[in-house]
mmCIF file of C-alpha atoms and ligand atoms in Angstrom:
data_model
loop_
_atom_site.group_PDB
_atom_site.id
_atom_site.type_symbol
_atom_site.label_atom_id
_atom_site.label_comp_id
_atom_site.label_asym_id
_atom_site.label_seq_id
_atom_site.Cartn_x
_atom_site.Cartn_y
_atom_site.Cartn_z
ATOM 1 C CA MET A 12 -1.666 -29.822 0.150
ATOM 2 C CA SER A 13 -4.358 -31.337 2.233
ATOM 3 C CA ASN A 14 -4.244 -35.000 3.007
ATOM 4 C CA GLY A 15 -7.847 -34.986 4.139
ATOM 5 C CA ASN A 16 -10.481 -34.831 1.472
ATOM 6 C CA GLY A 17 -14.008 -33.987 2.391
ATOM 7 C CA ASN A 18 -15.581 -34.933 -0.903
ATOM 8 C CA GLY A 19 -14.002 -38.347 -0.804
ATOM 9 C CA LYS A 20 -12.377 -38.083 -4.233
ATOM 10 C CA ASN A 21 -9.379 -40.028 -2.996
ATOM 11 C CA GLY A 22 -11.585 -42.693 -1.510
ATOM 12 C CA HIS A 23 -9.760 -42.823 1.848
ATOM 13 C CA ALA A 24 -10.996 -39.665 3.476
ATOM 14 C CA ALA A 25 -10.893 -39.521 7.256
ATOM 15 C CA PRO A 26 -14.284 -38.722 8.777
ATOM 16 C CA LEU A 27 -14.880 -35.000 9.152
ATOM 17 C CA THR A 28 -14.774 -33.433 12.598
ATOM 18 C CA PRO A 29 -18.218 -32.167 13.732
ATOM 19 C CA ARG A 30 -17.164 -28.597 12.977
ATOM 20 C CA LEU A 31 -16.033 -29.396 9.433
ATOM 21 C CA ALA A 32 -19.092 -31.550 8.837
ATOM 22 C CA ALA A 33 -21.343 -28.670 9.915
ATOM 23 C CA LEU A 34 -19.563 -26.379 7.472
ATOM 24 C CA LYS A 35 -19.722 -28.894 4.645
ATOM 25 C CA ALA A 36 -23.456 -29.343 5.233
ATOM 26 C CA VAL A 37 -24.195 -25.723 4.287
ATOM 27 C CA LEU A 38 -21.910 -25.512 1.240
ATOM 28 C CA PRO A 39 -23.627 -25.530 -2.136
ATOM 29 C CA GLU A 40 -23.144 -28.469 -4.504
ATOM 30 C CA HIS A 41 -22.155 -26.196 -7.344
ATOM 31 C CA GLY A 42 -20.915 -22.698 -7.803
ATOM 32 C CA ARG A 43 -18.793 -20.237 -5.969
ATOM 33 C CA VAL A 44 -19.264 -19.175 -2.367
ATOM 34 C CA LEU A 45 -18.954 -15.536 -1.365
ATOM 35 C CA LEU A 46 -16.958 -14.764 1.763
ATOM 36 C CA ILE A 47 -18.216 -11.604 3.422
ATOM 37 C CA PRO A 48 -16.197 -9.994 6.253
ATOM 38 C CA HIS A 49 -17.803 -7.130 8.181
ATOM 39 C CA ASP A 50 -17.922 -3.686 6.535
ATOM 40 C CA TYR A 51 -14.673 -1.708 6.522
ATOM 41 C CA PRO A 52 -12.932 -4.993 7.276
ATOM 42 C CA ASP A 53 -10.186 -4.973 9.877
ATOM 43 C CA PRO A 54 -7.236 -7.387 9.922
ATOM 44 C CA ASP A 55 -9.246 -10.055 11.763
ATOM 45 C CA ALA A 56 -12.089 -9.946 9.253
ATOM 46 C CA LEU A 57 -9.731 -9.986 6.247
ATOM 47 C CA ALA A 58 -7.438 -12.733 7.521
ATOM 48 C CA SER A 59 -10.457 -14.860 8.492
ATOM 49 C CA ALA A 60 -11.926 -14.518 5.011
ATOM 50 C CA ALA A 61 -8.582 -15.505 3.453
ATOM 51 C CA ALA A 62 -8.339 -18.524 5.772
ATOM 52 C CA MET A 63 -11.851 -19.607 4.798
ATOM 53 C CA HIS A 64 -10.907 -19.242 1.136
ATOM 54 C CA LEU A 65 -8.034 -21.686 1.663
ATOM 55 C CA LEU A 66 -10.162 -24.084 3.699
ATOM 56 C CA LEU A 67 -12.965 -24.260 1.123
ATOM 57 C CA LYS A 68 -10.551 -24.811 -1.743
ATOM 58 C CA GLU A 69 -8.305 -27.376 -0.063
ATOM 59 C CA LYS A 70 -10.815 -29.326 1.959
ATOM 60 C CA PHE A 71 -13.977 -29.180 -0.100
ATOM 61 C CA GLY A 72 -12.796 -28.190 -3.569
ATOM 62 C CA VAL A 73 -15.128 -25.190 -3.423
ATOM 63 C CA ALA A 74 -14.146 -21.918 -5.101
ATOM 64 C CA SER A 75 -14.873 -18.699 -3.252
ATOM 65 C CA ARG A 76 -14.537 -14.947 -3.559
ATOM 66 C CA ILE A 77 -13.948 -12.372 -0.818
ATOM 67 C CA VAL A 78 -16.512 -9.566 -1.085
ATOM 68 C CA PHE A 79 -16.845 -6.588 1.229
ATOM 69 C CA SER A 80 -18.441 -3.175 1.652
ATOM 70 C CA GLY A 81 -16.594 -0.066 2.703
ATOM 71 C CA MET A 82 -12.931 0.544 2.154
ATOM 72 C CA VAL A 83 -9.675 -0.637 3.599
ATOM 73 C CA ASN A 84 -7.670 2.477 4.206
ATOM 74 C CA ARG A 85 -5.470 2.071 7.242
ATOM 75 C CA ALA A 86 -1.881 1.795 5.960
ATOM 76 C CA GLU A 87 -1.211 -1.459 7.818
ATOM 77 C CA ASN A 88 -4.395 -3.046 6.495
ATOM 78 C CA ARG A 89 -3.673 -1.989 2.918
ATOM 79 C CA GLU A 90 -0.243 -3.546 3.238
ATOM 80 C CA MET A 91 -1.965 -6.680 4.489
ATOM 81 C CA LEU A 92 -4.218 -6.786 1.408
ATOM 82 C CA LYS A 93 -1.124 -6.461 -0.807
ATOM 83 C CA HIS A 94 0.177 -9.738 0.584
ATOM 84 C CA CYS A 95 -3.149 -11.557 0.391
ATOM 85 C CA ARG A 96 -2.894 -13.979 -2.530
ATOM 86 C CA TYR A 97 -6.658 -14.152 -2.948
ATOM 87 C CA GLY A 98 -8.447 -11.407 -4.810
ATOM 88 C CA TYR A 99 -11.429 -9.498 -3.504
ATOM 89 C CA THR A 100 -14.386 -7.645 -4.945
ATOM 90 C CA LEU A 101 -16.073 -4.563 -3.551
ATOM 91 C CA ALA A 102 -19.719 -5.388 -2.891
ATOM 92 C CA ALA A 103 -20.856 -2.394 -4.927
ATOM 93 C CA ARG A 104 -19.130 -3.837 -8.007
ATOM 94 C CA LEU A 105 -20.353 -7.367 -7.514
ATOM 95 C CA GLN A 106 -21.930 -8.858 -10.643
ATOM 96 C CA LEU A 107 -24.456 -11.512 -9.768
ATOM 97 C CA GLY A 108 -25.758 -14.014 -12.256
ATOM 98 C CA ARG A 109 -29.282 -15.403 -12.181
ATOM 99 C CA LYS A 110 -28.511 -17.797 -9.341
ATOM 100 C CA ARG A 111 -28.508 -16.552 -5.761
ATOM 101 C CA PRO A 112 -24.958 -17.258 -4.569
ATOM 102 C CA ALA A 113 -24.304 -18.774 -1.160
ATOM 103 C CA ALA A 114 -22.271 -16.691 1.271
ATOM 104 C CA LEU A 115 -20.414 -17.140 4.540
ATOM 105 C CA VAL A 116 -20.141 -14.136 6.854
ATOM 106 C CA LEU A 117 -16.955 -13.756 8.890
ATOM 107 C CA ASP A 118 -16.193 -11.733 12.010
ATOM 108 C CA GLY A 119 -19.671 -10.239 12.200
ATOM 109 C CA VAL A 120 -23.305 -11.184 11.801
ATOM 110 C CA PRO A 121 -25.550 -10.058 8.968
ATOM 111 C CA TRP A 122 -28.285 -8.972 11.412
ATOM 112 C CA SER A 123 -26.004 -6.598 13.374
ATOM 113 C CA GLY A 124 -26.226 -3.671 10.955
ATOM 114 C CA ARG A 125 -22.443 -3.834 10.560
ATOM 115 C CA VAL A 126 -22.285 -6.298 7.679
ATOM 116 C CA THR A 127 -23.786 -5.297 4.347
ATOM 117 C CA ILE A 128 -25.198 -8.231 2.422
ATOM 118 C CA PRO A 129 -25.426 -7.601 -1.322
ATOM 119 C CA PRO A 130 -28.991 -8.093 -2.577
ATOM 120 C CA GLY A 131 -29.701 -11.559 -3.916
ATOM 121 C CA VAL A 132 -27.078 -13.220 -1.753
ATOM 122 C CA ARG A 133 -28.084 -16.199 0.394
ATOM 123 C CA ILE A 134 -26.301 -16.466 3.785
ATOM 124 C CA VAL A 135 -25.488 -20.088 4.599
ATOM 125 C CA GLY A 136 -23.168 -19.594 7.565
ATOM 126 C CA VAL A 137 -21.816 -17.106 10.077
ATOM 127 C CA ILE A 138 -18.611 -17.333 12.122
ATOM 128 C CA ASP A 139 -18.054 -14.695 14.772
ATOM 129 C CA HIS A 140 -16.543 -14.032 18.193
ATOM 130 C CA HIS A 141 -18.371 -10.890 19.327
ATOM 131 C CA PRO A 142 -19.908 -11.358 22.769
ATOM 132 C CA GLN A 143 -23.354 -9.959 22.039
ATOM 133 C CA THR A 144 -23.737 -12.083 18.926
ATOM 134 C CA ARG A 145 -27.066 -13.894 19.058
ATOM 135 C CA ALA A 146 -28.571 -16.540 16.884
ATOM 136 C CA LYS A 147 -31.331 -15.268 14.669
ATOM 137 C CA LYS A 148 -34.686 -16.940 14.732
ATOM 138 C CA GLY A 149 -35.455 -18.560 11.439
ATOM 139 C CA PHE A 150 -31.820 -18.690 10.338
ATOM 140 C CA ASP A 151 -30.931 -22.334 9.826
ATOM 141 C CA GLY A 152 -27.413 -21.959 8.418
ATOM 142 C CA LEU A 153 -24.165 -22.613 10.219
ATOM 143 C CA MET A 154 -23.712 -20.457 13.323
ATOM 144 C CA ASP A 155 -20.299 -20.799 14.926
ATOM 145 C CA PHE A 156 -20.333 -18.120 17.610
ATOM 146 C CA ARG A 157 -17.572 -18.051 20.196
ATOM 147 C CA PRO A 158 -18.036 -14.992 22.342
ATOM 148 C CA GLY A 159 -14.913 -14.198 24.298
ATOM 149 C CA THR A 160 -12.480 -15.699 21.809
ATOM 150 C CA GLY A 161 -9.885 -13.042 21.032
ATOM 151 C CA ALA A 162 -10.110 -13.227 17.262
ATOM 152 C CA THR A 163 -12.146 -14.873 14.517
ATOM 153 C CA ALA A 164 -8.735 -15.646 12.987
ATOM 154 C CA SER A 165 -8.086 -18.043 15.883
ATOM 155 C CA ILE A 166 -11.365 -19.833 15.145
ATOM 156 C CA MET A 167 -10.344 -20.115 11.491
ATOM 157 C CA TYR A 168 -6.955 -21.499 12.550
ATOM 158 C CA GLU A 169 -8.835 -24.267 14.353
ATOM 159 C CA TYR A 170 -10.818 -25.159 11.208
ATOM 160 C CA LEU A 171 -7.580 -25.321 9.202
ATOM 161 C CA LYS A 172 -5.947 -27.451 11.883
ATOM 162 C CA GLU A 173 -8.843 -29.913 11.954
ATOM 163 C CA ALA A 174 -8.742 -30.079 8.158
ATOM 164 C CA GLU A 175 -4.983 -30.740 8.372
ATOM 165 C CA ILE A 176 -4.240 -27.985 5.910
ATOM 166 C CA ALA A 177 -0.753 -26.510 5.838
ATOM 167 C CA VAL A 178 -1.086 -22.738 6.127
ATOM 168 C CA PRO A 179 1.068 -20.880 3.562
ATOM 169 C CA SER A 180 3.584 -18.497 5.102
ATOM 170 C CA TRP A 181 1.879 -15.343 3.808
ATOM 171 C CA LEU A 182 -1.447 -16.401 5.320
ATOM 172 C CA ALA A 183 0.199 -17.356 8.613
ATOM 173 C CA ALA A 184 1.593 -13.793 8.729
ATOM 174 C CA LEU A 185 -1.873 -12.318 8.092
ATOM 175 C CA LEU A 186 -3.501 -14.500 10.751
ATOM 176 C CA LEU A 187 -0.792 -13.593 13.282
ATOM 177 C CA TYR A 188 -1.298 -9.915 12.577
ATOM 178 C CA ALA A 189 -5.054 -10.362 12.986
ATOM 179 C CA ILE A 190 -4.734 -12.080 16.372
ATOM 180 C CA ALA A 191 -2.152 -9.559 17.589
ATOM 181 C CA THR A 192 -4.205 -6.500 16.618
ATOM 182 C CA GLU A 193 -7.513 -7.918 17.788
ATOM 183 C CA THR A 194 -6.138 -8.744 21.250
ATOM 184 C CA LEU A 195 -3.814 -5.719 21.274
ATOM 185 C CA ASP A 196 -0.857 -8.087 21.653
ATOM 186 C CA PHE A 197 -2.721 -10.117 24.256
ATOM 187 C CA SER A 198 -3.340 -7.118 26.469
ATOM 188 C CA ARG A 199 -7.078 -7.534 25.859
ATOM 189 C CA ARG A 200 -9.317 -10.515 26.411
ATOM 190 C CA PHE A 201 -8.207 -13.791 24.827
ATOM 191 C CA THR A 202 -8.599 -17.528 25.291
ATOM 192 C CA PRO A 203 -6.229 -20.522 25.161
ATOM 193 C CA LEU A 204 -7.288 -20.978 21.513
ATOM 194 C CA ASP A 205 -5.826 -17.555 20.644
ATOM 195 C CA ILE A 206 -2.523 -18.499 22.269
ATOM 196 C CA GLU A 207 -2.522 -21.862 20.510
ATOM 197 C CA ALA A 208 -3.246 -20.269 17.136
ATOM 198 C CA TYR A 209 -0.575 -17.631 17.621
ATOM 199 C CA THR A 210 2.173 -19.995 18.755
ATOM 200 C CA ALA A 211 1.319 -22.670 16.174
ATOM 201 C CA LEU A 212 1.315 -20.195 13.263
ATOM 202 C CA LEU A 213 4.423 -18.291 14.294
ATOM 203 C CA PRO A 214 7.023 -20.841 13.075
ATOM 204 C CA HIS A 215 5.299 -20.967 9.672
ATOM 205 C CA ALA A 216 4.842 -17.233 9.109
ATOM 206 C CA ASN A 217 6.684 -15.064 6.633
ATOM 207 C CA MET A 218 8.172 -12.621 9.140
ATOM 208 C CA LYS A 219 9.175 -10.180 6.410
ATOM 209 C CA ILE A 220 5.498 -9.770 5.516
ATOM 210 C CA LEU A 221 4.575 -9.364 9.175
ATOM 211 C CA GLY A 222 7.242 -6.673 9.563
ATOM 212 C CA ALA A 223 6.106 -4.876 6.406
ATOM 213 C CA ILE A 224 2.512 -4.796 7.689
ATOM 214 C CA ARG A 225 3.402 -3.638 11.202
ATOM 215 C CA HIS A 226 5.619 -0.857 9.908
ATOM 216 C CA ALA A 227 3.713 0.186 6.802
ATOM 217 C CA ALA A 228 4.500 3.699 5.585
ATOM 218 C CA LEU A 229 1.988 6.280 6.813
ATOM 219 C CA PRO A 230 0.621 9.160 4.715
ATOM 220 C CA ARG A 231 1.176 12.727 5.951
ATOM 221 C CA SER A 232 -2.571 13.105 6.489
ATOM 222 C CA TYR A 233 -2.297 10.523 9.254
ATOM 223 C CA PHE A 234 -0.121 12.849 11.285
ATOM 224 C CA ALA A 235 -2.546 15.736 10.817
ATOM 225 C CA LEU A 236 -5.292 13.525 12.282
ATOM 226 C CA LEU A 237 -3.021 12.572 15.163
ATOM 227 C CA ARG A 238 -2.461 16.230 15.966
ATOM 228 C CA ASP A 239 -6.181 16.909 15.736
ATOM 229 C CA ALA A 240 -6.817 14.030 18.131
ATOM 230 C CA MET A 241 -4.203 15.233 20.620
ATOM 231 C CA ASP A 242 -5.518 18.815 20.482
ATOM 232 C CA HIS A 243 -9.055 17.618 21.306
ATOM 233 C CA ALA A 244 -8.081 15.022 23.896
ATOM 234 C CA GLN A 245 -9.621 15.477 27.332
ATOM 235 C CA LEU A 246 -9.030 13.742 30.638
ATOM 236 C CA TYR A 247 -11.539 13.261 33.402
ATOM 237 C CA GLY A 248 -10.474 10.904 36.155
ATOM 238 C CA ARG A 249 -9.909 7.543 34.567
ATOM 239 C CA VAL A 250 -11.583 8.543 31.305
ATOM 240 C CA ALA A 251 -9.844 10.006 28.264
ATOM 241 C CA TRP A 252 -11.603 10.941 25.058
ATOM 242 C CA SER A 253 -11.085 12.895 21.909
ATOM 243 C CA HIS A 254 -12.806 14.020 18.756
ATOM 244 C CA LEU A 255 -11.858 14.265 15.103
ATOM 245 C CA ASP A 256 -13.505 16.998 13.053
ATOM 246 C CA ALA A 257 -13.528 15.321 9.675
ATOM 247 C CA VAL A 258 -12.310 11.878 8.841
ATOM 248 C CA ALA A 259 -12.300 10.431 5.353
ATOM 249 C CA HIS A 260 -11.819 6.883 6.596
ATOM 250 C CA PRO A 261 -13.251 5.377 9.754
ATOM 251 C CA GLU A 262 -10.276 3.268 10.833
ATOM 252 C CA ILE A 263 -8.471 6.156 12.515
ATOM 253 C CA VAL A 264 -11.237 6.444 15.146
ATOM 254 C CA PRO A 265 -10.554 3.132 16.965
ATOM 255 C CA GLU A 266 -6.853 3.771 16.551
ATOM 256 C CA ILE A 267 -7.159 6.982 18.575
ATOM 257 C CA ALA A 268 -9.217 5.191 21.226
ATOM 258 C CA ASP A 269 -6.427 2.589 21.461
ATOM 259 C CA LEU A 270 -3.741 5.254 21.664
ATOM 260 C CA LEU A 271 -5.543 7.096 24.488
ATOM 261 C CA SER A 272 -5.907 3.840 26.390
ATOM 262 C CA ARG A 273 -2.156 3.876 26.935
ATOM 263 C CA ILE A 274 -2.330 7.000 29.127
ATOM 264 C CA GLU A 275 -1.328 6.032 32.662
ATOM 265 C CA ARG A 276 -4.203 5.412 35.105
ATOM 266 C CA VAL A 277 -6.768 5.748 32.313
ATOM 267 C CA THR A 278 -9.115 2.756 32.093
ATOM 268 C CA TRP A 279 -11.813 4.075 29.743
ATOM 269 C CA THR A 280 -11.385 5.858 26.420
ATOM 270 C CA PHE A 281 -13.496 6.845 23.492
ATOM 271 C CA CYS A 282 -13.161 8.869 20.334
ATOM 272 C CA THR A 283 -15.902 10.550 18.322
ATOM 273 C CA ALA A 284 -15.550 11.748 14.743
ATOM 274 C CA TRP A 285 -17.553 13.386 11.984
ATOM 275 C CA ARG A 286 -17.582 11.507 8.742
ATOM 276 C CA ASP A 287 -19.893 12.934 6.088
ATOM 277 C CA ASP A 288 -23.394 12.609 7.563
ATOM 278 C CA GLU A 289 -22.366 10.253 10.309
ATOM 279 C CA MET A 290 -20.936 10.425 13.770
ATOM 280 C CA LEU A 291 -18.560 7.572 14.544
ATOM 281 C CA ILE A 292 -17.645 6.447 18.039
ATOM 282 C CA SER A 293 -15.032 3.963 19.200
ATOM 283 C CA MET A 294 -14.678 2.931 22.798
ATOM 284 C CA ARG A 295 -12.131 0.978 24.845
ATOM 285 C CA SER A 296 -11.877 -0.126 28.446
ATOM 286 C CA SER A 297 -9.384 -2.142 30.453
ATOM 287 C CA GLN A 298 -11.750 -2.352 33.431
ATOM 288 C CA PRO A 299 -12.838 -5.934 34.159
ATOM 289 C CA GLY A 300 -16.494 -6.410 33.338
ATOM 290 C CA ALA A 301 -16.571 -3.222 31.271
ATOM 291 C CA ARG A 302 -18.994 -4.581 28.658
ATOM 292 C CA CYS A 303 -18.255 -1.715 26.243
ATOM 293 C CA GLY A 304 -20.567 -3.018 23.525
ATOM 294 C CA GLN A 305 -23.559 -3.086 25.863
ATOM 295 C CA LEU A 306 -22.713 0.341 27.289
ATOM 296 C CA LEU A 307 -22.342 1.993 23.901
ATOM 297 C CA ARG A 308 -25.580 0.430 22.677
ATOM 298 C CA ALA A 309 -27.365 1.765 25.751
ATOM 299 C CA VAL A 310 -26.046 5.279 25.153
ATOM 300 C CA ILE A 311 -26.648 5.404 21.407
ATOM 301 C CA GLY A 312 -29.989 3.620 21.691
ATOM 302 C CA ALA A 313 -32.334 4.189 18.812
ATOM 303 C CA ARG A 314 -30.204 7.080 17.515
ATOM 304 C CA GLY A 315 -27.896 4.703 15.678
ATOM 305 C CA ASN A 316 -26.271 1.329 16.074
ATOM 306 C CA ALA A 317 -23.386 -0.079 18.056
ATOM 307 C CA GLY A 318 -21.669 -3.352 18.714
ATOM 308 C CA GLY A 319 -18.494 -4.704 20.142
ATOM 309 C CA HIS A 320 -16.696 -6.775 22.701
ATOM 310 C CA PHE A 321 -16.170 -6.627 26.440
ATOM 311 C CA ASN A 322 -13.247 -4.245 26.128
ATOM 312 C CA MET A 323 -13.990 -2.500 22.853
ATOM 313 C CA ALA A 324 -16.961 -1.208 20.951
ATOM 314 C CA ALA A 325 -17.900 0.928 17.994
ATOM 315 C CA GLY A 326 -21.017 2.727 16.955
ATOM 316 C CA GLN A 327 -22.432 5.181 14.494
ATOM 317 C CA LEU A 328 -25.222 7.722 14.363
ATOM 318 C CA ASP A 329 -26.893 9.092 11.268
ATOM 319 C CA LEU A 330 -26.788 12.895 11.207
ATOM 320 C CA THR A 331 -28.641 13.450 7.943
ATOM 321 C CA GLY A 332 -30.717 16.621 8.080
ATOM 322 C CA LYS A 333 -29.066 17.959 11.237
ATOM 323 C CA THR A 334 -27.528 21.435 11.334
ATOM 324 C CA PRO A 335 -23.920 21.855 12.517
ATOM 325 C CA THR A 336 -25.233 23.175 15.851
ATOM 326 C CA GLU A 337 -27.574 20.198 16.293
ATOM 327 C CA ARG A 338 -24.729 17.861 15.469
ATOM 328 C CA GLU A 339 -22.446 19.417 18.043
ATOM 329 C CA GLU A 340 -25.233 19.359 20.651
ATOM 330 C CA LEU A 341 -25.811 15.681 19.942
ATOM 331 C CA ARG A 342 -22.103 14.977 20.286
ATOM 332 C CA GLU A 343 -21.943 16.779 23.631
ATOM 333 C CA GLU A 344 -24.979 14.822 24.795
ATOM 334 C CA ILE A 345 -23.364 11.516 23.808
ATOM 335 C CA VAL A 346 -20.107 12.472 25.539
ATOM 336 C CA ARG A 347 -22.011 13.431 28.726
ATOM 337 C CA ASP A 348 -24.058 10.222 28.657
ATOM 338 C CA LEU A 349 -20.995 8.070 28.090
ATOM 339 C CA ILE A 350 -19.125 9.639 30.982
ATOM 340 C CA GLY A 351 -22.219 9.291 33.189
ATOM 341 C CA TRP A 352 -22.473 5.571 32.404
ATOM 342 C CA ILE A 353 -18.763 5.081 32.932
ATOM 343 C CA GLU A 354 -18.905 6.850 36.310
ATOM 344 C CA ARG A 355 -21.791 4.660 37.462
ATOM 345 C CA ARG A 356 -19.986 1.555 36.291
ATOM 346 C CA SER A 357 -16.805 2.612 38.067
ATOM 347 C CA ALA A 358 -18.587 3.772 41.238
ATOM 348 C CA ASP A 359 -17.019 1.060 43.355
ATOM 349 C CA SER A 360 -13.496 1.594 42.024
ATOM 350 C CA GLU A 361 -11.086 3.016 44.589
ATOM 351 C CA GLU A 362 -9.890 5.915 42.513
ATOM 352 C CA PRO A 363 -12.126 8.994 42.861
ATOM 353 C CA PHE A 364 -12.969 10.907 39.704
ATOM 354 C CA ASP A 365 -11.622 14.401 39.126
ATOM 355 C CA THR A 366 -14.103 17.200 39.562
ATOM 356 C CA GLN A 367 -13.513 18.580 36.113
ATOM 357 C CA ALA A 368 -12.201 17.615 32.714
ATOM 358 C CA HIS A 369 -8.948 19.047 31.458
ATOM 359 C CA PRO A 370 -6.920 18.797 28.241
ATOM 360 C CA LEU A 371 -4.582 15.843 27.900
ATOM 361 C CA VAL A 372 -1.869 18.037 26.435
ATOM 362 C CA GLU A 373 -1.423 21.356 28.205
ATOM 363 C CA HIS A 374 -0.004 23.895 25.791
ATOM 364 C CA PRO A 375 2.454 26.336 27.375
ATOM 365 C CA ALA A 376 0.521 29.293 25.933
ATOM 366 C CA ALA A 377 -2.819 28.136 27.332
ATOM 367 C CA PRO A 378 -3.839 29.607 30.697
ATOM 368 C CA GLN A 379 -3.302 27.107 33.509
ATOM 369 C CA LYS A 380 -6.324 25.960 35.427
HETATM 370 MN MN1 MN B 24 -12.782 -9.702 15.086
#
């Protein structure tokens, strides 16, 4: 239990840190707060929402509910949800009363196009770590933006630490998993806060839960997608990319981009995929100063939306009304543009680019180039 008490019920509350005071200032006097992670929440978004749930309850006596749009389908993330002691509601099923409920947005910003805000909901605060995150004019709620921090989960750890709240072992496991996946086990950008959060939570985590999440059982369909991705994978100099013909769930797309990034000498990867009337793109780079989010936004432009970090980005394009041929042409155009941008950005790197693309996996039956 907390020994601090923000509402002063115990009469001997320590003064709030500036961060906690700023949060308290936007909380409603009555009623429940909605906690909204970005759409198709990943481990960082989910763990951050759970951490906020604990913080609001323990520090401010405020009840909250996790609400999100899109599904959680990746096996590891579903396993994570199984161990989350707080319930959640899908935004589409949300029943709102007459009052407009207050909401906090985690690991994304409501004006990015990547966080769906249910109608009638009033945003009172946003906590995010994406580098291109900007304040919005006219928004006077809490804005805790820490571009460059490895994970929003690390930011939430800091709130819990300042509030002197003991993190339950299941939540410590979720937060650890979030930090590890978001920084790709610290192989991507991180800050001292991420290290502090990770090392401070580790002794308190339920390691059985962490193991169950990391090694969650995978459906057979996952392996079919893997094969599809390997069959389509292409290499061109330091770039590797692939394409998935039909995905039911978007989470596999960044996973393929991550997998390709482990190919030796490859520093840029991306994966495209068809999903209903959308084209999804995930991008990764280990090149310093890669600014993937900015690059992907430049390439997609007005054709869709994109966002991300220095080393990772994701985007989507609406394909409604396009014929299969038009869709494929658009995909080829995007692939060409992406490679063009990458080449220009890597122009001063020592390694020359190959003159032509070739398959990642050469099948013995295929004619050799
Ligand atoms: Mn995140």
